[in-house]
mmCIF file of N, CA and C in Angstrom:
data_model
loop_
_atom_site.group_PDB
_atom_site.id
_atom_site.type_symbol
_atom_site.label_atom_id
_atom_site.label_comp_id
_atom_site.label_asym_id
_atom_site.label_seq_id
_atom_site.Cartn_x
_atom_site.Cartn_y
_atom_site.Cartn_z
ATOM 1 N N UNK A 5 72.181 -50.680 155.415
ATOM 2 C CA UNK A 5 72.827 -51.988 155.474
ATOM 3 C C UNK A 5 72.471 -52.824 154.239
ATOM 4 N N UNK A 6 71.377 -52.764 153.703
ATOM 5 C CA UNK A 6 70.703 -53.759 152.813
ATOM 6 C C UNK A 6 71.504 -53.142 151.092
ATOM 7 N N UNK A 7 71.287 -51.794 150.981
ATOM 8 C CA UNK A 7 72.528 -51.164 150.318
ATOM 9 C C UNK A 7 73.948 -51.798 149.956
ATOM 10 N N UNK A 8 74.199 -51.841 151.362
ATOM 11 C CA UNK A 8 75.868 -52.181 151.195
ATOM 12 C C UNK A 8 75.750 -54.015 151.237
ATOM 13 N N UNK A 9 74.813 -54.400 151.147
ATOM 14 C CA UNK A 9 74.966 -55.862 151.108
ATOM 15 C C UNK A 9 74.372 -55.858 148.999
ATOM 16 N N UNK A 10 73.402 -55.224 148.959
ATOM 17 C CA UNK A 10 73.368 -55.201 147.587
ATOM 18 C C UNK A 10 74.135 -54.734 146.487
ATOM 19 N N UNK A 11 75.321 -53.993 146.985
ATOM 20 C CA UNK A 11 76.836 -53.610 146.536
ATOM 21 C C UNK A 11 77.171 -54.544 146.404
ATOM 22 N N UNK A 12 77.563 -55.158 147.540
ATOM 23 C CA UNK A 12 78.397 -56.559 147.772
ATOM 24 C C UNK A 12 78.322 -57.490 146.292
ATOM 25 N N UNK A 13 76.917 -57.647 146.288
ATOM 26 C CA UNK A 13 76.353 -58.824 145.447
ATOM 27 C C UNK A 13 76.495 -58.347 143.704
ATOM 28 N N UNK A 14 76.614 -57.246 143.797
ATOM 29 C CA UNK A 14 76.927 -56.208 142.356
ATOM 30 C C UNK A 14 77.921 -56.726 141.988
ATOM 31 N N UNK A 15 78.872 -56.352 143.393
ATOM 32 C CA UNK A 15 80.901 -56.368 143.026
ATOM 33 C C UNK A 15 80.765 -58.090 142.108
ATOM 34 N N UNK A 16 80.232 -58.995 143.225
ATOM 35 C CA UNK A 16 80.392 -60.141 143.051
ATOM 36 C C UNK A 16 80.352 -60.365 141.479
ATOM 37 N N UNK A 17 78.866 -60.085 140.951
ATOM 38 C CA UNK A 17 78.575 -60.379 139.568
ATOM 39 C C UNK A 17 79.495 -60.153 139.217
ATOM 40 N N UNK A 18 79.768 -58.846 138.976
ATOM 41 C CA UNK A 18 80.803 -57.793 137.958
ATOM 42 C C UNK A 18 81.924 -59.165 137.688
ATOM 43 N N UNK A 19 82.652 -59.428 138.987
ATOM 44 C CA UNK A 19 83.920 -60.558 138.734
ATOM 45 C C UNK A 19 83.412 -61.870 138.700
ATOM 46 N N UNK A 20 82.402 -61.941 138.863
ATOM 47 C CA UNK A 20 81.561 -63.264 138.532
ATOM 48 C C UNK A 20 81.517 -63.095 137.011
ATOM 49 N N UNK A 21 81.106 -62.498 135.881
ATOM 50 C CA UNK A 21 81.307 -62.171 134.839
ATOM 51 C C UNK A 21 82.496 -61.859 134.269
ATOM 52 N N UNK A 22 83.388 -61.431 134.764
ATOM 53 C CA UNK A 22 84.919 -61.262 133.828
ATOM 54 C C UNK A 22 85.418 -62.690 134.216
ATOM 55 N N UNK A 23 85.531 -63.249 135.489
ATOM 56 C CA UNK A 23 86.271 -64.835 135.831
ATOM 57 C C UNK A 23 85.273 -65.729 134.878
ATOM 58 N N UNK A 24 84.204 -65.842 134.382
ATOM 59 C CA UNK A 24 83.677 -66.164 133.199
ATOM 60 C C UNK A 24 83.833 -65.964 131.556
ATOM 61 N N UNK A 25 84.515 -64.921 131.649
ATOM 62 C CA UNK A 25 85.222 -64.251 130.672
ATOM 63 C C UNK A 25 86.349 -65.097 130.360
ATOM 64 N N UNK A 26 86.949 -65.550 131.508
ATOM 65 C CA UNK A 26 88.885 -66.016 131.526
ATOM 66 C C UNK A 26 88.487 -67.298 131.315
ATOM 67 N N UNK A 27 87.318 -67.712 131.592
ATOM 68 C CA UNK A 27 86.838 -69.656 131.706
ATOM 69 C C UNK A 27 86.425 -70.019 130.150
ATOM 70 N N UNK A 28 85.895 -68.761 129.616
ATOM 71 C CA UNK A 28 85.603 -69.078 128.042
ATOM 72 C C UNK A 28 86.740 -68.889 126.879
ATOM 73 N N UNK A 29 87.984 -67.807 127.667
ATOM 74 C CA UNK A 29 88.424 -67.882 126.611
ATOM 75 C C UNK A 29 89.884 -68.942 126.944
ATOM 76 N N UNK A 30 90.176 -69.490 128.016
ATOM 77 C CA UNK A 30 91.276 -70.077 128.507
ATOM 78 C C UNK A 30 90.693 -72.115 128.282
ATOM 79 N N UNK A 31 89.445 -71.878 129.077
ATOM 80 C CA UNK A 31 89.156 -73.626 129.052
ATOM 81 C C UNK A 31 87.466 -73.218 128.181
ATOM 82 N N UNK A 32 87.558 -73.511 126.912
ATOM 83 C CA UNK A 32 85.908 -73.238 126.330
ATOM 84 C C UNK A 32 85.732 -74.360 126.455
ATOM 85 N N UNK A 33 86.328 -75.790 125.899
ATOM 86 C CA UNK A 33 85.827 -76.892 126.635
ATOM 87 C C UNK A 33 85.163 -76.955 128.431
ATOM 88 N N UNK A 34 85.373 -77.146 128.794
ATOM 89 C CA UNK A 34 84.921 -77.141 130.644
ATOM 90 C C UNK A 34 83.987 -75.491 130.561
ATOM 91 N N UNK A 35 83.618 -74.496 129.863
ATOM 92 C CA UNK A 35 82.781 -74.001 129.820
ATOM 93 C C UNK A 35 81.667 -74.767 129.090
ATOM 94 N N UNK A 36 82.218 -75.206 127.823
ATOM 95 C CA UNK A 36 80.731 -75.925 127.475
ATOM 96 C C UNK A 36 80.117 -76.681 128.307
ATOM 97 N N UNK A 37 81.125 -78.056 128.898
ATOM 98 C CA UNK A 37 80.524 -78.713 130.037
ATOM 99 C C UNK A 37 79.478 -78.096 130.872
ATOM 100 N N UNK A 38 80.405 -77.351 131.720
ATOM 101 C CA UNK A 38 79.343 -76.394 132.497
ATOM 102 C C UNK A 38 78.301 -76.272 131.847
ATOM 103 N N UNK A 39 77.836 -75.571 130.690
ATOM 104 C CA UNK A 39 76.478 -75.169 130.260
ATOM 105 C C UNK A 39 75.938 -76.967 129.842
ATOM 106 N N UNK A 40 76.371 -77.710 129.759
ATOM 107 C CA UNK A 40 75.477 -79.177 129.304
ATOM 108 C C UNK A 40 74.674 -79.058 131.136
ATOM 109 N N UNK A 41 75.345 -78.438 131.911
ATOM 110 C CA UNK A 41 75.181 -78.904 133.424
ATOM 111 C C UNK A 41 73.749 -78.192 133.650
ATOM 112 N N UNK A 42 74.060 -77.001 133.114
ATOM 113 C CA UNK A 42 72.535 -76.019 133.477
ATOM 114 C C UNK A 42 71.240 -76.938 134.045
ATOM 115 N N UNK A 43 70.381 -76.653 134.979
ATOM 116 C CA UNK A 43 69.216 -76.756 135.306
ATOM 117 C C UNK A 43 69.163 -78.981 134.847
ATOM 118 N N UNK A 44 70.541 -79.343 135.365
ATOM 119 C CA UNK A 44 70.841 -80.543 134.908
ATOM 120 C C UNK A 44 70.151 -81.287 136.492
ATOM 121 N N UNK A 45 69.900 -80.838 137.325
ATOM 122 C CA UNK A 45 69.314 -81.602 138.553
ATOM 123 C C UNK A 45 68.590 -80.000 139.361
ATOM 124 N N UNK A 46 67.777 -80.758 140.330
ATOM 125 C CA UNK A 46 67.057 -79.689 141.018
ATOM 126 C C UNK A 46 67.472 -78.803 141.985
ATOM 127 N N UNK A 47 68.376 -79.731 142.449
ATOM 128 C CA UNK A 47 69.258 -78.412 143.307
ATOM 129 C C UNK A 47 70.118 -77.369 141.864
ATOM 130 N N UNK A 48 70.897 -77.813 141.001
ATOM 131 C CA UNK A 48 71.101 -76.959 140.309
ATOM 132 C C UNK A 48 70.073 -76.005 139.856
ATOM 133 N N UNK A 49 69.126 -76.784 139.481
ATOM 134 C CA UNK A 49 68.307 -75.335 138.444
ATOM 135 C C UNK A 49 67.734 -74.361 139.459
ATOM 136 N N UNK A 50 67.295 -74.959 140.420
ATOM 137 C CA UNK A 50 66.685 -73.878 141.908
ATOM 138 C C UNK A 50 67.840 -72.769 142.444
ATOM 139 N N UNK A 51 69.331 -73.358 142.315
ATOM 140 C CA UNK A 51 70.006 -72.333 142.746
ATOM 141 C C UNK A 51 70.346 -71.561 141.509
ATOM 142 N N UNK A 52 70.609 -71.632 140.494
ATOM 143 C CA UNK A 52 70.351 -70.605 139.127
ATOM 144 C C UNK A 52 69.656 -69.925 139.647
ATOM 145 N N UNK A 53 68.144 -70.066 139.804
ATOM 146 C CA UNK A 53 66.881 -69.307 139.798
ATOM 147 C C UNK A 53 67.488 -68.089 140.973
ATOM 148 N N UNK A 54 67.315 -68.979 141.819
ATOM 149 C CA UNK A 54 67.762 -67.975 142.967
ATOM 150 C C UNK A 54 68.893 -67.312 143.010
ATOM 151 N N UNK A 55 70.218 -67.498 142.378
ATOM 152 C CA UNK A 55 71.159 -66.569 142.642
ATOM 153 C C UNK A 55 70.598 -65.435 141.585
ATOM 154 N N UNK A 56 70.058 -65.510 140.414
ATOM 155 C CA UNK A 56 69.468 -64.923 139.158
ATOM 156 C C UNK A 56 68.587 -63.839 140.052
ATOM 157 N N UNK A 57 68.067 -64.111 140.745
ATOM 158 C CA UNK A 57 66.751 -63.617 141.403
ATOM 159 C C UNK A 57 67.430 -62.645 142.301
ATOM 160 N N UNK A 58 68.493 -63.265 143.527
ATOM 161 C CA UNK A 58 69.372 -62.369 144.232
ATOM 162 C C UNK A 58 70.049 -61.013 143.877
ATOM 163 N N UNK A 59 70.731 -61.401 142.597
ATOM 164 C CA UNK A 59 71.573 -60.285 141.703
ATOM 165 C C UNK A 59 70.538 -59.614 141.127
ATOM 166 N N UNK A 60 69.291 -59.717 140.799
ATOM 167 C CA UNK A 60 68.330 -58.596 139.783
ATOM 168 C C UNK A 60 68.026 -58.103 140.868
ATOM 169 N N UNK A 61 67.470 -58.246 142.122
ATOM 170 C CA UNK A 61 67.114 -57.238 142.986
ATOM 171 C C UNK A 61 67.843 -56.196 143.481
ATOM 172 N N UNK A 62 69.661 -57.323 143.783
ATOM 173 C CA UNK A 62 70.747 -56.269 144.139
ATOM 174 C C UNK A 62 70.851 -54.961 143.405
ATOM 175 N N UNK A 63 71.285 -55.450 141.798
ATOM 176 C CA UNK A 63 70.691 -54.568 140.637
ATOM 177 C C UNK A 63 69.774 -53.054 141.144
ATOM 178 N N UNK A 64 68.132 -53.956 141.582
ATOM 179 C CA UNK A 64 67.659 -52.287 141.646
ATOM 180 C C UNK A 64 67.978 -52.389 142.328
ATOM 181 N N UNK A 65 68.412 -52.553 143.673
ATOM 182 C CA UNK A 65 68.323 -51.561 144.779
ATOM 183 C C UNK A 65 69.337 -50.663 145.210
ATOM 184 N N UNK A 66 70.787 -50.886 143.933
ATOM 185 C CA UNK A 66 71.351 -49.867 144.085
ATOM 186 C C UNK A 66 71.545 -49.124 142.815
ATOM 187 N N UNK A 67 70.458 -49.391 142.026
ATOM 188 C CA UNK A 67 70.396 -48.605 140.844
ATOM 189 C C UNK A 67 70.635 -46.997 140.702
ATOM 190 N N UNK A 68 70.287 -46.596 141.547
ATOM 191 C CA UNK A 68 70.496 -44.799 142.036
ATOM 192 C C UNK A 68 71.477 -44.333 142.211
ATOM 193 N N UNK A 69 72.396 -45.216 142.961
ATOM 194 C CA UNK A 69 73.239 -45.218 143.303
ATOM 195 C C UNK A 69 74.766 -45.290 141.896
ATOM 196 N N UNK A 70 74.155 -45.498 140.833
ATOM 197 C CA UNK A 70 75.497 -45.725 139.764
ATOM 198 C C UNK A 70 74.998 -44.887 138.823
ATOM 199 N N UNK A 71 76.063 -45.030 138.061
ATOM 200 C CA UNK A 71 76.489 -44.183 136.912
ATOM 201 C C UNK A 71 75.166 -43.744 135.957
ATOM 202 N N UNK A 72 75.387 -45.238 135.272
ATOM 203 C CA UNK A 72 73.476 -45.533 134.629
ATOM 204 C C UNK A 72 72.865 -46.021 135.217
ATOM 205 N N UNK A 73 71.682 -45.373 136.604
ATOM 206 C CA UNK A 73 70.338 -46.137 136.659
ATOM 207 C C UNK A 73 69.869 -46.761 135.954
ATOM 208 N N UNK A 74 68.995 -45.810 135.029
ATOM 209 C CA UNK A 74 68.165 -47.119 134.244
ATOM 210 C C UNK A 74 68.551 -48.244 133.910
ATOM 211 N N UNK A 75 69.937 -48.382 133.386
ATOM 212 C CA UNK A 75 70.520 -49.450 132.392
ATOM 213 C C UNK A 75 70.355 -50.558 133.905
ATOM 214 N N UNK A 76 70.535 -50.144 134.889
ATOM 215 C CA UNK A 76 70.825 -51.124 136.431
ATOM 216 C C UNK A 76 69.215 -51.598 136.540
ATOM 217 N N UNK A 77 68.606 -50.364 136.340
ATOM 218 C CA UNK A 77 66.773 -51.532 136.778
ATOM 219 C C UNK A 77 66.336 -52.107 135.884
ATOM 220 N N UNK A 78 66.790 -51.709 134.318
ATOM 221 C CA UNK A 78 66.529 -52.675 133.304
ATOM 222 C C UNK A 78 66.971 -54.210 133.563
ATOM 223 N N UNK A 79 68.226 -53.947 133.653
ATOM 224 C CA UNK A 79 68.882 -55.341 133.694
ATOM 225 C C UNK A 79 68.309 -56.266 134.657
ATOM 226 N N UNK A 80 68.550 -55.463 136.070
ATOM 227 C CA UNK A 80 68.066 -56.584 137.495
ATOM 228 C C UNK A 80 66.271 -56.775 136.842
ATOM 229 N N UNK A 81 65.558 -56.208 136.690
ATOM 230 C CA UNK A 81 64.168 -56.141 136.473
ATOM 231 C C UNK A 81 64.042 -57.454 135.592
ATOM 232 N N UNK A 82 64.979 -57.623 134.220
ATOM 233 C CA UNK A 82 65.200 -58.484 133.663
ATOM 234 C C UNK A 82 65.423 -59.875 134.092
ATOM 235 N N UNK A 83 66.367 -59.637 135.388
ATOM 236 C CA UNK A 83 66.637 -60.972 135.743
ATOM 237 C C UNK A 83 65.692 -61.572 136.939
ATOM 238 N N UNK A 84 65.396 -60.550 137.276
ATOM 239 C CA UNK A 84 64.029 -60.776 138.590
ATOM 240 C C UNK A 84 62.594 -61.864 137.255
ATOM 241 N N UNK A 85 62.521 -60.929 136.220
ATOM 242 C CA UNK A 85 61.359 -61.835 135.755
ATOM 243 C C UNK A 85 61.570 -62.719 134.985
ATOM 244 N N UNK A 86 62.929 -62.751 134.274
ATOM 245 C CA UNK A 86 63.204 -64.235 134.132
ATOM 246 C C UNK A 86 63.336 -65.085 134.973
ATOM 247 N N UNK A 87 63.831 -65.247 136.173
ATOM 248 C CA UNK A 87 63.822 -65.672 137.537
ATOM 249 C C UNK A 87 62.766 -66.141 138.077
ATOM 250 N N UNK A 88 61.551 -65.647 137.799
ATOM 251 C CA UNK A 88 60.324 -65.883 137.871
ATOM 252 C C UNK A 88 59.555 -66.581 136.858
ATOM 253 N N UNK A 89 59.952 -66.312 135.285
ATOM 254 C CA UNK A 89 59.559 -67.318 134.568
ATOM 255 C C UNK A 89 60.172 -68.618 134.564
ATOM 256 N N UNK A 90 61.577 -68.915 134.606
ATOM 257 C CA UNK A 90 61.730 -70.045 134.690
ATOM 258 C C UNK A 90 61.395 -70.694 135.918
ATOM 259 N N UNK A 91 61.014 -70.636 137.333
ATOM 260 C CA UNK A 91 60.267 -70.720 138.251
ATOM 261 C C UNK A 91 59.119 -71.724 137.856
ATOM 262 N N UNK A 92 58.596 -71.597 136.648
ATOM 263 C CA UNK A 92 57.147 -71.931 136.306
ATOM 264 C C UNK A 92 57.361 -72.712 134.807
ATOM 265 N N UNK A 93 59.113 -73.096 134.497
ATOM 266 C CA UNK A 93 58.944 -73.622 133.652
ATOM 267 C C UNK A 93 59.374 -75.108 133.590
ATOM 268 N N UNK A 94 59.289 -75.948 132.818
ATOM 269 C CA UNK A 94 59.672 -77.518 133.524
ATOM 270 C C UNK A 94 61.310 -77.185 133.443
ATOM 271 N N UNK A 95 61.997 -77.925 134.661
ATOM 272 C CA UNK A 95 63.216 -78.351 135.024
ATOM 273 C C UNK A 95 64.134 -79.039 133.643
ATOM 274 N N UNK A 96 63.094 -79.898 133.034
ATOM 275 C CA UNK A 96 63.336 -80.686 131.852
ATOM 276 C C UNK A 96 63.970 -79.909 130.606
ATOM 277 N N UNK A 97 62.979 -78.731 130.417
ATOM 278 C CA UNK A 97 63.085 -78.077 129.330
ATOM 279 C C UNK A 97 63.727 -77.143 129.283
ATOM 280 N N UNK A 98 64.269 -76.274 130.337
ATOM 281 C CA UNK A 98 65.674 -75.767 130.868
ATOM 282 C C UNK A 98 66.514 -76.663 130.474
ATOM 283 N N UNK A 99 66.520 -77.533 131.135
ATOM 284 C CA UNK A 99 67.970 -78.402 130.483
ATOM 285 C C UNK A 99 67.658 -78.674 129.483
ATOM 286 N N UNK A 100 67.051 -78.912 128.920
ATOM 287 C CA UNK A 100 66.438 -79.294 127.199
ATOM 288 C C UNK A 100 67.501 -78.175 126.236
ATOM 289 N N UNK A 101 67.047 -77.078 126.953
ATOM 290 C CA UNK A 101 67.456 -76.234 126.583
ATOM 291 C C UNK A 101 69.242 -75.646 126.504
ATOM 292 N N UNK A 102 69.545 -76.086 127.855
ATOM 293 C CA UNK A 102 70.763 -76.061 127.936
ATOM 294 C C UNK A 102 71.928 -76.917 127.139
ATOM 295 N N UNK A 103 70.833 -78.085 126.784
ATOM 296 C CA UNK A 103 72.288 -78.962 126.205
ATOM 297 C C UNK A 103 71.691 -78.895 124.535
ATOM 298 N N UNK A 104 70.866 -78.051 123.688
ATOM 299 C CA UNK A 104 71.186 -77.747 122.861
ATOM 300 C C UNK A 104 72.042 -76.337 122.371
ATOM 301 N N UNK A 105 71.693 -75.602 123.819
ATOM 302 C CA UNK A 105 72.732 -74.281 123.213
ATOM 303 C C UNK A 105 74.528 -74.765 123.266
ATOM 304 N N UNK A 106 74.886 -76.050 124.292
ATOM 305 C CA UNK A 106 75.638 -76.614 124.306
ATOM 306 C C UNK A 106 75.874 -76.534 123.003
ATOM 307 N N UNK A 107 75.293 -77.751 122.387
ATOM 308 C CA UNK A 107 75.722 -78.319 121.172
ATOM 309 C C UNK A 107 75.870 -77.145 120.045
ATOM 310 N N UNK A 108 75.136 -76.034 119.912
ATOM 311 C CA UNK A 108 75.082 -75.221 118.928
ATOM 312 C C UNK A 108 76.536 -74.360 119.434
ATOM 313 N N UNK A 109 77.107 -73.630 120.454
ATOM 314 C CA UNK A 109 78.142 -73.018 121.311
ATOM 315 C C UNK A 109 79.097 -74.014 121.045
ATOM 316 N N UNK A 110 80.173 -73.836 119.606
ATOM 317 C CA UNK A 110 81.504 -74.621 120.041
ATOM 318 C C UNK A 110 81.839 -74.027 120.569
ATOM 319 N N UNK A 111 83.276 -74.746 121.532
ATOM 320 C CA UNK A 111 84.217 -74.268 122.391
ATOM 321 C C UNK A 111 85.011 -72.880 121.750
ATOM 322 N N UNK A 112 85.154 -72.771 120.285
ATOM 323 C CA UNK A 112 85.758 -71.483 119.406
ATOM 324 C C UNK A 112 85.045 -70.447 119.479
ATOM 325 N N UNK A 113 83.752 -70.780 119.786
ATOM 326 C CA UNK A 113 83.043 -69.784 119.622
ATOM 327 C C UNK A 113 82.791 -69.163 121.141
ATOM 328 N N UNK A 114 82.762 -69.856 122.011
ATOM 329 C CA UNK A 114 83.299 -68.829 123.640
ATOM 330 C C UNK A 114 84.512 -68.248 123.336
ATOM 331 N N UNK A 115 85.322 -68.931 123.223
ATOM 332 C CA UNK A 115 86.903 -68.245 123.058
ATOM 333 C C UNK A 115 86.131 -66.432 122.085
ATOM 334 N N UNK A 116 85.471 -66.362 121.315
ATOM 335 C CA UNK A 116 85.069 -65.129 120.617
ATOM 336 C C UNK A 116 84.145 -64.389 121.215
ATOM 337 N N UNK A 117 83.236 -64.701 121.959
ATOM 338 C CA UNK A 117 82.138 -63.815 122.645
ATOM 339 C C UNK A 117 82.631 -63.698 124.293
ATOM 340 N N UNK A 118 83.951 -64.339 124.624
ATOM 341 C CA UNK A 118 84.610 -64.123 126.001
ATOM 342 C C UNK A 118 84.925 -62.433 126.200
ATOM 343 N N UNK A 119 85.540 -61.636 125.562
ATOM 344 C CA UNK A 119 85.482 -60.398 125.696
ATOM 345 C C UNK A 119 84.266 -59.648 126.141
ATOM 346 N N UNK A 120 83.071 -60.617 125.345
ATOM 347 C CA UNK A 120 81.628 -59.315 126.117
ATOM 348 C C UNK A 120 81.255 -59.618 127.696
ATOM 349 N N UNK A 121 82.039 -60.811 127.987
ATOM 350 C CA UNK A 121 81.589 -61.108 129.652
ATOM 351 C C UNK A 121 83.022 -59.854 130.114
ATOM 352 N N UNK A 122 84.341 -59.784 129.157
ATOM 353 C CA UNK A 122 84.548 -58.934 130.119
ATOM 354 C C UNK A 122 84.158 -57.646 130.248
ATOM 355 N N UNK A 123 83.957 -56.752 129.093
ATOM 356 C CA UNK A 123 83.356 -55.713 129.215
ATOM 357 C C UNK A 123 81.925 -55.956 129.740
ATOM 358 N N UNK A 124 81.138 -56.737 129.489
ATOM 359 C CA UNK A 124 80.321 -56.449 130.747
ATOM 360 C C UNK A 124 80.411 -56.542 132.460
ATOM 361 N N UNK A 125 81.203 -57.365 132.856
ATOM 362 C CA UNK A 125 81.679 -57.541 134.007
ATOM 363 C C UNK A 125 82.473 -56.295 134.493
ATOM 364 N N UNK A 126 83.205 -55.949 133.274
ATOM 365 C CA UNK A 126 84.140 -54.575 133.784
ATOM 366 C C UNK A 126 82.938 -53.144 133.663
ATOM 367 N N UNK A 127 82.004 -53.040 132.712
ATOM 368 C CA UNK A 127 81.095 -52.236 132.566
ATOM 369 C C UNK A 127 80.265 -52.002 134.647
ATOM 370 N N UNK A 128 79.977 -52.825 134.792
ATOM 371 C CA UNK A 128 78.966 -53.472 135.660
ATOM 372 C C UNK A 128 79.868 -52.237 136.770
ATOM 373 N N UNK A 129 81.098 -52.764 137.207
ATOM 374 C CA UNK A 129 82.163 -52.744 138.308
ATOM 375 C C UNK A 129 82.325 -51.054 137.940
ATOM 376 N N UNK A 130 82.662 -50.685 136.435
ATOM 377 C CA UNK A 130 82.960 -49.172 136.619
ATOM 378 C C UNK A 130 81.513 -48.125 137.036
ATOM 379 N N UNK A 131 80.234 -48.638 136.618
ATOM 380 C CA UNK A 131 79.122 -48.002 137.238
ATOM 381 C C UNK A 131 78.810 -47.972 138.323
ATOM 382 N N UNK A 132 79.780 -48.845 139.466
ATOM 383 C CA UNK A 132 79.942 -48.851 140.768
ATOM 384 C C UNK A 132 81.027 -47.923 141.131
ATOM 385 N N UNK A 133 81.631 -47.149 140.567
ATOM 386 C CA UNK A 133 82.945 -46.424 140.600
ATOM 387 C C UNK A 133 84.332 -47.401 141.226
ATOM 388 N N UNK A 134 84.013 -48.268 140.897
ATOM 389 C CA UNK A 134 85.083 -49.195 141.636
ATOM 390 C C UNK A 134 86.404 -49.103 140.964
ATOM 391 N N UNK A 135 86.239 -49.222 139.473
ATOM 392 C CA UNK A 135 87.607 -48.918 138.013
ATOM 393 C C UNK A 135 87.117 -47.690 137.416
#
């Protein structure tokens, strides 16, 4: 059961990442927004953490289960301990952080790195045999 719920949460990313894909290259304005928003109040930055935290575990636990393992426990492993470092880092400096990658990220420049959310989103989904 815990399997097919950590599928679930895979599929999700995968199109959680390409519908991120369509948001950078259709509205890069209202994507930048969004990122000024990052870790912009405490319920935001706590649920980052935690959905971050949710998806790296999903990650391993059906890592065996796809195409490339490793590349699956690298990644979730990745997001489990970033998940955990920002946990322990100020709220402030997350967003500190967020609204200078803002400012450095024009809106032209999502419109150009929008393709790697979809191949990764579509990457993600075909190691699930789903495409």
């Amino acid at each position: 059961m815990i399997i097919h719920i950590a599928r679930f949460i895979t599929i999700l990313f995968g199109v959680f990442l390409i519908s991120a894909g369509f948001l950078m290259l259709f509205k890069p304005k209202r994507t930048r927004a969004l990122l000024r928003k990052f870790a912009g109040t405490n319920l935001i930055n706590y649920t980052e953490i935690i959905l971050r935290l949710i998806v790296g575990i999903a990650l391993i636990l059906i890592a065996d289960s796809c195409k490339l393992p490793e590349a699956f426990k690298v990644l979730g492993w990745f997001m489990v301990v970033t998940a955990g470092i920002l946990l322990f880092v100020p709220r402030t400096l997350h967003h500190s952080f967020s609204l200078k990658s803002a400012d450095v990220l024009k809106p032209e420049y999502f419109q150009l790195i929008s393709p790697f959310a979809f191949l990764f989103g579509g990457l993600i989904l075909y190691n699930l045999d789903l495409i």
